CSV table of C-alpha atoms in Angstrom, one decimal:
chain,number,residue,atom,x,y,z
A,74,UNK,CA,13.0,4.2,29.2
A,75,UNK,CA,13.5,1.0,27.2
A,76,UNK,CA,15.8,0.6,23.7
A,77,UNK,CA,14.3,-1.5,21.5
A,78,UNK,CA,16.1,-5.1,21.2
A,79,UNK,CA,19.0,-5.7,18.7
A,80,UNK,CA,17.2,-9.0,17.9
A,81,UNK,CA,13.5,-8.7,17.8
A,82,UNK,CA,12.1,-10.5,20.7
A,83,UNK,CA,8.7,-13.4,20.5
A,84,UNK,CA,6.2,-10.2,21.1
A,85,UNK,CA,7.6,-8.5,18.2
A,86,UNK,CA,7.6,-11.4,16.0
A,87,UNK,CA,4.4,-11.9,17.2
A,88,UNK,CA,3.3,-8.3,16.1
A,89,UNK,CA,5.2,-8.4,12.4
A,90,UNK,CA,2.9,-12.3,12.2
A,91,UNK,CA,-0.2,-10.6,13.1
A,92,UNK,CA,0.1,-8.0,10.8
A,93,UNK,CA,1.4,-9.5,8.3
A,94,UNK,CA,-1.7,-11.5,8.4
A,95,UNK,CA,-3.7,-8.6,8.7
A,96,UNK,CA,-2.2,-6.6,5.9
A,97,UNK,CA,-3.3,-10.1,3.9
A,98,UNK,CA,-7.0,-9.9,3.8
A,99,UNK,CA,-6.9,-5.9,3.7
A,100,UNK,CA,-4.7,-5.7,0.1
A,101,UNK,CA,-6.0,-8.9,-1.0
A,102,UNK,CA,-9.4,-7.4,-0.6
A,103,UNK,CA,-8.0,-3.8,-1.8
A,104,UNK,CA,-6.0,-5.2,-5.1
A,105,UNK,CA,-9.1,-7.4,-6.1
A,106,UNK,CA,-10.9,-4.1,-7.2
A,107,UNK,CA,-9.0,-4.5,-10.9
A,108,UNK,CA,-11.3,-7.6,-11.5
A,109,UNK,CA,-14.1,-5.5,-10.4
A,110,UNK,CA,-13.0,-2.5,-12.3
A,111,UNK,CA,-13.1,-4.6,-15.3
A,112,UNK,CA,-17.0,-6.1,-14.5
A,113,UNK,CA,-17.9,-1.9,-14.1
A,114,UNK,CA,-16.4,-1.1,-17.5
A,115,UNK,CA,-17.6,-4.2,-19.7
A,116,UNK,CA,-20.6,-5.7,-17.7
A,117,UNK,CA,-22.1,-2.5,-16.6
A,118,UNK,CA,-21.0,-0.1,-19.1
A,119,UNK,CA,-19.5,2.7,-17.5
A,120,UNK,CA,-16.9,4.1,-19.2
A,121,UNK,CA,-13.1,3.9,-17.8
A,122,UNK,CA,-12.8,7.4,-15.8
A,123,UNK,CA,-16.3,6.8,-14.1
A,124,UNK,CA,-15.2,3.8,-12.6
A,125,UNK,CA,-11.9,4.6,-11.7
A,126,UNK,CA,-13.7,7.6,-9.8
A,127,UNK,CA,-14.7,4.9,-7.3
A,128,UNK,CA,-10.9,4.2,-6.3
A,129,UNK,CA,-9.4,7.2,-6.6
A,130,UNK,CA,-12.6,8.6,-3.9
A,131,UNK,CA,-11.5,6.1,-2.0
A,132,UNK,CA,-7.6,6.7,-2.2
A,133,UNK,CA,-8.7,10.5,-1.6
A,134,UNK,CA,-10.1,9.5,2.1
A,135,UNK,CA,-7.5,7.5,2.6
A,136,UNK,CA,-5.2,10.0,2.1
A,137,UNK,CA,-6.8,12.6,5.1
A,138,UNK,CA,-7.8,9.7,7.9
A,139,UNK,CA,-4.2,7.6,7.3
A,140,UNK,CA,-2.2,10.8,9.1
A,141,UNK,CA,-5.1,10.7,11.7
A,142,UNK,CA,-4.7,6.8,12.2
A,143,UNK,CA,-1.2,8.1,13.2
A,144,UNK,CA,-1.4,10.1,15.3
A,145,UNK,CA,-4.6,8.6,16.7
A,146,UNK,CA,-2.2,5.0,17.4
A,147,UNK,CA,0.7,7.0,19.4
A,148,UNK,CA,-1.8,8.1,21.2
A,149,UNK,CA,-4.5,5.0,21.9
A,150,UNK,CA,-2.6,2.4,20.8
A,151,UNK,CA,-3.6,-0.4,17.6
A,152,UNK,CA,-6.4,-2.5,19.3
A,153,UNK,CA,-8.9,0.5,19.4
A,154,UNK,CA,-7.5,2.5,16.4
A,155,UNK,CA,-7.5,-0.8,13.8
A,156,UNK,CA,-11.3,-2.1,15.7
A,157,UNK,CA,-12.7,0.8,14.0
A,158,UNK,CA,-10.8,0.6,11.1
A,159,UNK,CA,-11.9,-3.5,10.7
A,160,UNK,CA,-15.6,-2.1,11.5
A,161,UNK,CA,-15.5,0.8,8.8
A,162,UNK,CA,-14.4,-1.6,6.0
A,163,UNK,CA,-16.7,-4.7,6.8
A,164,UNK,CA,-19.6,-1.9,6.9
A,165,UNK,CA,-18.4,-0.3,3.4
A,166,UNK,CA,-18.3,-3.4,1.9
A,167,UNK,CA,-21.5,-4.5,2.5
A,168,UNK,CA,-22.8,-1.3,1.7
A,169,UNK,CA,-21.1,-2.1,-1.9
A,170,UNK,CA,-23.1,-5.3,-1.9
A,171,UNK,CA,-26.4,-2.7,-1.3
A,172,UNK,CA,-25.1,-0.1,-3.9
A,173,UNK,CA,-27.6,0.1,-7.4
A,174,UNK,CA,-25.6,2.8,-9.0
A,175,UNK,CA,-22.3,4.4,-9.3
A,176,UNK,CA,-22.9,6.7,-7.0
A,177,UNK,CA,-23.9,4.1,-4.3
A,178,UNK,CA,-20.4,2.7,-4.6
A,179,UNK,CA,-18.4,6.3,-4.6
A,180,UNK,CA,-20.1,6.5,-1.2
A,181,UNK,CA,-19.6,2.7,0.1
A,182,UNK,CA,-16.5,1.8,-1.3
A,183,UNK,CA,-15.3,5.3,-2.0
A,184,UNK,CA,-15.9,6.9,1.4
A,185,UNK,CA,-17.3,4.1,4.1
A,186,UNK,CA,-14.2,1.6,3.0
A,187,UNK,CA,-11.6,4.4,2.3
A,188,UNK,CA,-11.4,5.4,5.7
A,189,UNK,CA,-11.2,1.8,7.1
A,190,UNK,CA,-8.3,1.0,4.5
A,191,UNK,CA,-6.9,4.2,5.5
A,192,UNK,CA,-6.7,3.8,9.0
A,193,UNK,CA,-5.6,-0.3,9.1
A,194,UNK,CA,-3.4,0.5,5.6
A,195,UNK,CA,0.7,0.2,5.6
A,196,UNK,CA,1.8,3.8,7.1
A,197,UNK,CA,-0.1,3.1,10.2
A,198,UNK,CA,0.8,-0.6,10.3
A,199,UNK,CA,4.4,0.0,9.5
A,200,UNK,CA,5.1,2.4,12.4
A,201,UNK,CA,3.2,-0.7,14.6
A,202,UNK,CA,6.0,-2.5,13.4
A,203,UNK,CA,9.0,0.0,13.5
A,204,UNK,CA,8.1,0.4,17.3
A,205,UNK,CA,8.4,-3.0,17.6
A,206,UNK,CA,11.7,-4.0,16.1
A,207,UNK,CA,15.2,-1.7,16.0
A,208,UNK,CA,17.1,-0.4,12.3
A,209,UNK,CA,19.0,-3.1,12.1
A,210,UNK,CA,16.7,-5.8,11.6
A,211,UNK,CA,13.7,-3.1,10.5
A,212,UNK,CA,13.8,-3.6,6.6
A,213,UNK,CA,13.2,-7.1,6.8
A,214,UNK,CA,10.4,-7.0,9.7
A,215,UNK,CA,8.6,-5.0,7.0
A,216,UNK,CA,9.3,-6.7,4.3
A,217,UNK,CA,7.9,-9.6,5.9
A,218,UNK,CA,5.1,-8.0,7.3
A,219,UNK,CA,4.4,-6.4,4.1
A,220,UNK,CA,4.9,-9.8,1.8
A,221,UNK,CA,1.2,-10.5,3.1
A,222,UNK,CA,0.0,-7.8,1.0
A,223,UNK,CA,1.1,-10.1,-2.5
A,224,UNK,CA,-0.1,-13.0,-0.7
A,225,UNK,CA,-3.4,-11.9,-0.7
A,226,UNK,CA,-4.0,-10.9,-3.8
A,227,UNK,CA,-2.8,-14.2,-5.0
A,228,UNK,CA,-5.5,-15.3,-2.9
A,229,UNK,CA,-8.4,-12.9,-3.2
A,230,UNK,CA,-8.0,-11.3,-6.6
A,231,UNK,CA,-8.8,-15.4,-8.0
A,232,UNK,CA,-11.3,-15.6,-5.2
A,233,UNK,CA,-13.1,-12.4,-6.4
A,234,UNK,CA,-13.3,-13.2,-9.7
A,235,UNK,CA,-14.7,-16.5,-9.4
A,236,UNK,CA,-17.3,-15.1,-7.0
A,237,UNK,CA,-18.7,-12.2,-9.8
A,238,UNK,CA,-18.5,-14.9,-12.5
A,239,UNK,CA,-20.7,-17.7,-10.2
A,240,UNK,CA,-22.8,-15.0,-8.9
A,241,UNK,CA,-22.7,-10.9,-9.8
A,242,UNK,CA,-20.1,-8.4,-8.2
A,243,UNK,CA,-22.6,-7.7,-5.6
A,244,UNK,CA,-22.3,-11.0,-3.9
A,245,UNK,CA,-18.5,-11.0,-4.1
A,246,UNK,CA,-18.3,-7.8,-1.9
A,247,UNK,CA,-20.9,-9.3,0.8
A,248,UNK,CA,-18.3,-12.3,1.1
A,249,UNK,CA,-15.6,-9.7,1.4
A,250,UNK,CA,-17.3,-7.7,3.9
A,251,UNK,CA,-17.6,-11.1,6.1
A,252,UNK,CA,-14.0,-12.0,5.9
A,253,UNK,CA,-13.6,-8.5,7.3
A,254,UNK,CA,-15.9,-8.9,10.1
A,255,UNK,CA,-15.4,-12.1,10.8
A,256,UNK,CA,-11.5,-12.5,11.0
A,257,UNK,CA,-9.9,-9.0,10.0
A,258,UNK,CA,-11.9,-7.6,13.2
A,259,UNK,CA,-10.5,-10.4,15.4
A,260,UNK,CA,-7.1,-10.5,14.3
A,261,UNK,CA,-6.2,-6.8,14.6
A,262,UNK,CA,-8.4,-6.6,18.1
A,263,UNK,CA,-6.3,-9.2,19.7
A,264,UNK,CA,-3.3,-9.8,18.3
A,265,UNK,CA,-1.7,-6.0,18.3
A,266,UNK,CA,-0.8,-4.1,21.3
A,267,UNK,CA,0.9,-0.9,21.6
A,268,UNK,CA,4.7,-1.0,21.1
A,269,UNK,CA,7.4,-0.8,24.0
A,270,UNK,CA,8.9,3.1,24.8
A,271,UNK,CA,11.9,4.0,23.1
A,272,UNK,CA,14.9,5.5,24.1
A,273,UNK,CA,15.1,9.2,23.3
A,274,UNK,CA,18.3,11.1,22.4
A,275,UNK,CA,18.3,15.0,21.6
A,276,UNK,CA,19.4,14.7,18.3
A,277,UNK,CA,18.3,17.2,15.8
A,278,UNK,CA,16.2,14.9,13.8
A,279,UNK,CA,14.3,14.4,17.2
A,280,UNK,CA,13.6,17.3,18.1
A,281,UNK,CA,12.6,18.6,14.5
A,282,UNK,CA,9.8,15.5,15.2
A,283,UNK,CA,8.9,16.8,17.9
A,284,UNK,CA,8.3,20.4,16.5
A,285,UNK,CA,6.3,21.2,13.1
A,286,UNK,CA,7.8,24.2,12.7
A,287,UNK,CA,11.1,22.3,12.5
A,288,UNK,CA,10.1,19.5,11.0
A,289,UNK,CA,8.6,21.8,7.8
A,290,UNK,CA,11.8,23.1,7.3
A,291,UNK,CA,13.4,19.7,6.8
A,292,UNK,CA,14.6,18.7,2.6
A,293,UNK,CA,14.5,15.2,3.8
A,294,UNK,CA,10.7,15.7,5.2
A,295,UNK,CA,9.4,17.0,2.0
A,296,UNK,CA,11.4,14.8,-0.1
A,297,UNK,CA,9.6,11.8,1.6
A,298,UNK,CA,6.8,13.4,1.2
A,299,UNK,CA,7.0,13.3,-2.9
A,300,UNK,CA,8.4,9.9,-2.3
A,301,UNK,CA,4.5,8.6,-0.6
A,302,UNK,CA,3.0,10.3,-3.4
A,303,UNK,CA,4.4,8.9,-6.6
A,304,UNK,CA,5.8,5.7,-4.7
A,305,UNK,CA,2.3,4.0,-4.9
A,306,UNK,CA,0.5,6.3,-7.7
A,307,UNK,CA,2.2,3.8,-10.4
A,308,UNK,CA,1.6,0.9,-8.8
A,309,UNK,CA,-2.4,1.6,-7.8
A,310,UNK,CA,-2.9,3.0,-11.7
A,311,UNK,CA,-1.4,-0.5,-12.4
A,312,UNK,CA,-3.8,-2.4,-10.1
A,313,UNK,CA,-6.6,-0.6,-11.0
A,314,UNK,CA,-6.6,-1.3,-14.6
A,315,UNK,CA,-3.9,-4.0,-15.7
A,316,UNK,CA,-7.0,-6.3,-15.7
A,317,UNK,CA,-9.0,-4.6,-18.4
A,318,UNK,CA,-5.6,-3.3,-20.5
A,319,UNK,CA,-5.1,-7.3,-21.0
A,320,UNK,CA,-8.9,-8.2,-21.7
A,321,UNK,CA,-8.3,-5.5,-23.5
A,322,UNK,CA,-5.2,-7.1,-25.9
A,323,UNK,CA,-7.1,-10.6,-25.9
A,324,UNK,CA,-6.4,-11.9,-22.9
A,325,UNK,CA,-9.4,-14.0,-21.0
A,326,UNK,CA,-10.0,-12.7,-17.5
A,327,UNK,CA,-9.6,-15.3,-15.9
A,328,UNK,CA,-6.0,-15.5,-17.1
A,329,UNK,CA,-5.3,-11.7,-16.4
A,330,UNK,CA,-6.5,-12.6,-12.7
A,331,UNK,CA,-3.9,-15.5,-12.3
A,332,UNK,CA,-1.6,-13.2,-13.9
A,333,UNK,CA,-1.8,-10.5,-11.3
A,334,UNK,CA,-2.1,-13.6,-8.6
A,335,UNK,CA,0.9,-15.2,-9.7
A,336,UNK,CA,2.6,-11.4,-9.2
A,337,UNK,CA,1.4,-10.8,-5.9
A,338,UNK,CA,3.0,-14.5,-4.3
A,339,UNK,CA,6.4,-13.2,-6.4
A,340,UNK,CA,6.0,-9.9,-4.2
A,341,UNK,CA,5.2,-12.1,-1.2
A,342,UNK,CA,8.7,-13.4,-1.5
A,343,UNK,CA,9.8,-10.0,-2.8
A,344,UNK,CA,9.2,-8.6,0.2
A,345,UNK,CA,10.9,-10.4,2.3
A,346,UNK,CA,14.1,-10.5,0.3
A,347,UNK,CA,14.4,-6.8,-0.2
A,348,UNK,CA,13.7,-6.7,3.1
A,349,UNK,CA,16.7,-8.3,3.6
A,350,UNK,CA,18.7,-6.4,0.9
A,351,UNK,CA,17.6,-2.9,2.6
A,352,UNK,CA,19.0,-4.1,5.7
A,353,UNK,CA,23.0,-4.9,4.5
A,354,UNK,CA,22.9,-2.6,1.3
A,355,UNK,CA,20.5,0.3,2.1
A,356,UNK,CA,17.1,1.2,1.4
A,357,UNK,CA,17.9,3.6,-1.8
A,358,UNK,CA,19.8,0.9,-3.2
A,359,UNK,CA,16.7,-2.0,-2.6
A,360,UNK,CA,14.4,1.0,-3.7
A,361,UNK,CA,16.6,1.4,-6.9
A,362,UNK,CA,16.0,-1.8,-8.0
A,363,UNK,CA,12.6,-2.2,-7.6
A,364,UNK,CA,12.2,1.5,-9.9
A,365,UNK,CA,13.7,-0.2,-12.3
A,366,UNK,CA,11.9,-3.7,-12.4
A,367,UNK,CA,8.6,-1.2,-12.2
A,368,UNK,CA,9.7,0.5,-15.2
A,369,UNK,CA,10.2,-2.3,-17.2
A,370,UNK,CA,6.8,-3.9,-16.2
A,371,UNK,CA,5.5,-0.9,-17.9
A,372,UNK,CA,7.3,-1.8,-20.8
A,373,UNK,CA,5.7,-4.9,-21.3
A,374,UNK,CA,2.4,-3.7,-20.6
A,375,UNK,CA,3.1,-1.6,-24.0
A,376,UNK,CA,4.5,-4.8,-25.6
A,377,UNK,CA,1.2,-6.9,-24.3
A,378,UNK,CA,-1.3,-3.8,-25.9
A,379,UNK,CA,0.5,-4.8,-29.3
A,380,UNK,CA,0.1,-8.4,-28.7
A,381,UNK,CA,-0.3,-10.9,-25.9
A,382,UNK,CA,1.9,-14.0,-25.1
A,383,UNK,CA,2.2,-16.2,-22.0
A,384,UNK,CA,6.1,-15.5,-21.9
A,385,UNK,CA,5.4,-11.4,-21.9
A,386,UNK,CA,2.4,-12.2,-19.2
A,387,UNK,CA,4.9,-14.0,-17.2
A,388,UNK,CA,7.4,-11.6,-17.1
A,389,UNK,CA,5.5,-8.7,-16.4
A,390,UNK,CA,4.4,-10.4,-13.3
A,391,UNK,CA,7.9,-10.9,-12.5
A,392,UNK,CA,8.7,-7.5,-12.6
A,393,UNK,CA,5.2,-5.7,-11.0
A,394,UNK,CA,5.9,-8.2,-8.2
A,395,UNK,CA,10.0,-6.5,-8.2
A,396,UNK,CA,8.6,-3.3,-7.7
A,397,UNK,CA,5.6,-4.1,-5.4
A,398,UNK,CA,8.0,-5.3,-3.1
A,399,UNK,CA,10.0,-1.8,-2.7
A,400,UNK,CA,7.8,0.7,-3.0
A,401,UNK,CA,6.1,0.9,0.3
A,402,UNK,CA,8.0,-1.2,2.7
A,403,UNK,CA,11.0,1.0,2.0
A,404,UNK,CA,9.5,4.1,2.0
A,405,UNK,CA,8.4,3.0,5.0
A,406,UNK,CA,11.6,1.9,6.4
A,407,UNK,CA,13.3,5.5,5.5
A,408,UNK,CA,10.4,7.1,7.1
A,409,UNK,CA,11.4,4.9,10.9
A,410,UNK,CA,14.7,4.9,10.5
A,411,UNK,CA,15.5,9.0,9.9
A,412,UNK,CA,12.6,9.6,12.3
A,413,UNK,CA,12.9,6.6,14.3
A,414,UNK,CA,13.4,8.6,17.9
A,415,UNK,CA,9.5,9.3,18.2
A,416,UNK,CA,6.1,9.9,16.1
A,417,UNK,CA,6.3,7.0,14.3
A,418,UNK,CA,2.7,6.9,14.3
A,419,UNK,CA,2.7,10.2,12.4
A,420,UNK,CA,4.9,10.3,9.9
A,421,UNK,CA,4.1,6.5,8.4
A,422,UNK,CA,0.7,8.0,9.1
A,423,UNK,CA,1.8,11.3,6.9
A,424,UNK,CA,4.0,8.5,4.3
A,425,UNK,CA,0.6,6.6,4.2
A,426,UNK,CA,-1.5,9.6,3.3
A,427,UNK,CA,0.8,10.4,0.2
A,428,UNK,CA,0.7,7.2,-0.6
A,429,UNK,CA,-3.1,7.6,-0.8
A,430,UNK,CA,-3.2,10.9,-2.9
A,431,UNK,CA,-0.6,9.3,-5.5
A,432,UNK,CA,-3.1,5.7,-5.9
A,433,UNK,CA,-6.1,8.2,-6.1
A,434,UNK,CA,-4.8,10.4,-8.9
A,435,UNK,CA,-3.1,8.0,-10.5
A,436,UNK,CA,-5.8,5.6,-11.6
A,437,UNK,CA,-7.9,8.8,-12.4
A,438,UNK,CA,-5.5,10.4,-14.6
A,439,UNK,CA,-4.1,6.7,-16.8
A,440,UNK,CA,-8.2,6.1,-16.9
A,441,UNK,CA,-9.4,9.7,-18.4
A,442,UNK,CA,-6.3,9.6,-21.0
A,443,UNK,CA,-7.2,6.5,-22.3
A,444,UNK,CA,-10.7,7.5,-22.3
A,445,UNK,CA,-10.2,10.7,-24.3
A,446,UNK,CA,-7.2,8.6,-26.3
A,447,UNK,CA,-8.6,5.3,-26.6
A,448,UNK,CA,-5.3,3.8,-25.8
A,449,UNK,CA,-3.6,2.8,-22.4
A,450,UNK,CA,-0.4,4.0,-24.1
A,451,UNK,CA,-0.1,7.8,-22.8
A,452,UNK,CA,-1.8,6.4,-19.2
A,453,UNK,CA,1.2,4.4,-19.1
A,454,UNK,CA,4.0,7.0,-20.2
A,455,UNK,CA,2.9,8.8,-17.3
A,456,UNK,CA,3.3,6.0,-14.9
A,457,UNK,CA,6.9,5.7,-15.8
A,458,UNK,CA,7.2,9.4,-15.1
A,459,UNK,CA,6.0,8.9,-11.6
A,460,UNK,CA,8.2,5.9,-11.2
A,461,UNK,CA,11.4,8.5,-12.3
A,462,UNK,CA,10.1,10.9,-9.5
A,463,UNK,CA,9.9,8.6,-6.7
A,464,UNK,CA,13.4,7.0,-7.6
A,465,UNK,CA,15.0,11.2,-7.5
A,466,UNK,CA,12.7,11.8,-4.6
A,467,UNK,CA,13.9,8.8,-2.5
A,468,UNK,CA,17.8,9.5,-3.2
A,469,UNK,CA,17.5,12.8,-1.7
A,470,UNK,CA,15.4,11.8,1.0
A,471,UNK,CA,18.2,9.6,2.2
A,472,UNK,CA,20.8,11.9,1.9
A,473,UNK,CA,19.5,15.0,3.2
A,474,UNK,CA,18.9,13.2,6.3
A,475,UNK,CA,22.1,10.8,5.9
A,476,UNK,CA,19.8,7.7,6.0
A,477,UNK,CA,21.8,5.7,3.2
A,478,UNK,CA,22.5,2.7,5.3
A,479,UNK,CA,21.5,2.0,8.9
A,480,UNK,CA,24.4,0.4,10.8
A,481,UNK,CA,24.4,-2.9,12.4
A,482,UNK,CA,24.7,-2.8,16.3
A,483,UNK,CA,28.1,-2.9,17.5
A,484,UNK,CA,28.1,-6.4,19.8
């Protein structure tokens, strides 16, 4: 069998491009539901918690078919898995552009365009990528792959907006929906191939892979576990309403959309230098940081409710974008690197279903307090509580399975 290369070869770089690419018109597409959140709520009247329903459905079957997507790519490989995935999302989306009612876009959006996001989403993409390229250089593979997902909202959260005010909502998600079929399904059909064997070594963390029974037994498993969940529940109750929390305190939409555009090209670059960071300092310490800029984005989204100003817009972008760019690519990364020997398909697939259950409840739980409240503020308490979580989760996720730092290869 084959080690993976100490320097990541052309194929690999090839693979981290094409999914990096990839993972740019599915978030840009996925974070652009705040401006659509905001059309439901104020356009069409439904309160907060009935809108939010639509994301957190689809966060919900996220969460069940990302494990599958796992398991389904160690076994078949990315071009089939992600086809379907591509198909299922440009499918859901036009659906959306069908849909007359709520309950028309619980089933599009929430079901049809769940499972696509769930099985093309960042567990199952990450492990495409961990196959691909070694410990040593992994942080900033993904952090690179992953900087596409800020890129694109910068790109389509702008786009989306100026679509549903030119036309209606409906017509924004049929020019979604052929973005999807015409270059997502492409993309991930072509440009992904299955990664090279890996070298296996009997070590207890392999064979504890290898066996459930083992594996279930494991702190570090279940602390990684609590890690997916609460890693992207802050950030997704974030996405999903930040738009209409600004509107909210004054702010024009249209400014609230370049706001969150002007975060996600910070966490573009984010990305890539945590990456980076992870890679000579350690993923808790990268992860650490990124907790903390996420808590004090929260902070200013308190500040903005009381009144808004372009400095406090600014810098809460700044500081979203800090912990955009740490929450799933390291997660990610820990995932690989403390079960790096085999199923990599599975347990980024089992990382990206948490990471589904969190976003679903999230947004559910910020949008019924504020509807029973009539203020954001008690939403956003609890978002800083998850934040706190993830951050104890993560430290003893790397330390029950000594992951603090992967070493450099010895030349």
């Amino acid at each position: 069998m084959t080690r993976l290369p100490a320097s990541p070869s052309p194929s690999a770089a090839r693979i981290v491009l094409v999914c990096g690419l990839s993972l740019f018109i599915i978030f840009g597409i996925r974070l652009s539901f705040s401006v659509f959140f905001a059309e439901f709520v104020l356009a069409e009247g439904w309160s907060s918690e009935a809108a939010a329903t639509i994301f957190s459905l689809n966060m919900l079957v996220f969460a069940v078919t990302a494990p599958l997507a796992g398991i389904a790519l160690d076994r078949y490989g990315p071009r089939p898995v992600f086809g379907l995935g591509a198909c299922l999302m440009a499918g859901g989306l036009w659906l959306c552009s069908e849909a007359r009612a709520l309950e028309d876009l619980r089933l599009a959006y929430g079901l049809v365009v769940g499972a696509g996001l769930g099985i093309t989403g960042l567990g199952p993409q990450a492990s495409v990528v961990a196959g691909w390229v070694g410990p040593a250089r992994r942080g900033r593979a993904l952090g690179i792959a992953f900087a596409g997902t800020g890129a694109g909202s910068l790109a389509f959260v702008p786009l989306a907006n100026g679509l549903i005010a030119r036309y209606d909502w409906r017509s924004a998600y049929l020019a979604l929906a052929l973005v999807c079929l015409l270059l997502l399904l492409p993309l991930m059909t072509v440009g992904l191939r299955r990664p090279p064997v890996r070298a296996r070594t009997p070590s207890r963390v392999a064979q504890a892979t290898g066996n459930w029974r083992a594996l279930l037994r494991m702190r570090s498993f279940w602390a990684l576990m609590l890690v997916g969940l609460t890693a992207l529940g802050p950030l997704r109750s974030l996405t999903v309403h930040q738009v209409a929390l600004m509107e909210s305190a004054g702010v024009e939409r249209s400014l609230a959309a370049a706001v969150v555009g002007i975060a996600g090209l910070l966490a573009s670059l984010g990305f890539v230098a945590m990456g980076w960071f992870s890679d000579l300092y350690g993923r808790t310490s990268a992860f650490s940081i990124g907790a903390a800029g996420l808590l004090g984005a929260v902070a200013l989204l308190l500040a903005i409710q009381a009144g808004a100003s372009a400095g406090l817009l600014f810098a809460y972008a700044v500081l979203y974008a800090l912990g955009e760019s740490t929450r799933s690519s390291q997660s990610t990364a820990l995932a690989s690197d403390i079960f790096q020997q085999q199923g990599l398909g599975r347990i980024n697939g089992l990382v990206g279903g948490m990471f589904g259950l969190g976003a679903a409840l999230g947004p559910w739980l910020v949008g019924r307090i504020h509807d029973d409240s009539g203020s954001y503020a008690g939403g956003l308490l609890l978002v800083a509580a998850m934040v706190l979580v993830s951050l104890v989760a993560f430290v003893m996720a790397g330390q029950g399975a000594k992951g603090r730092k992967v070493p450099l290869p010895q030349k």
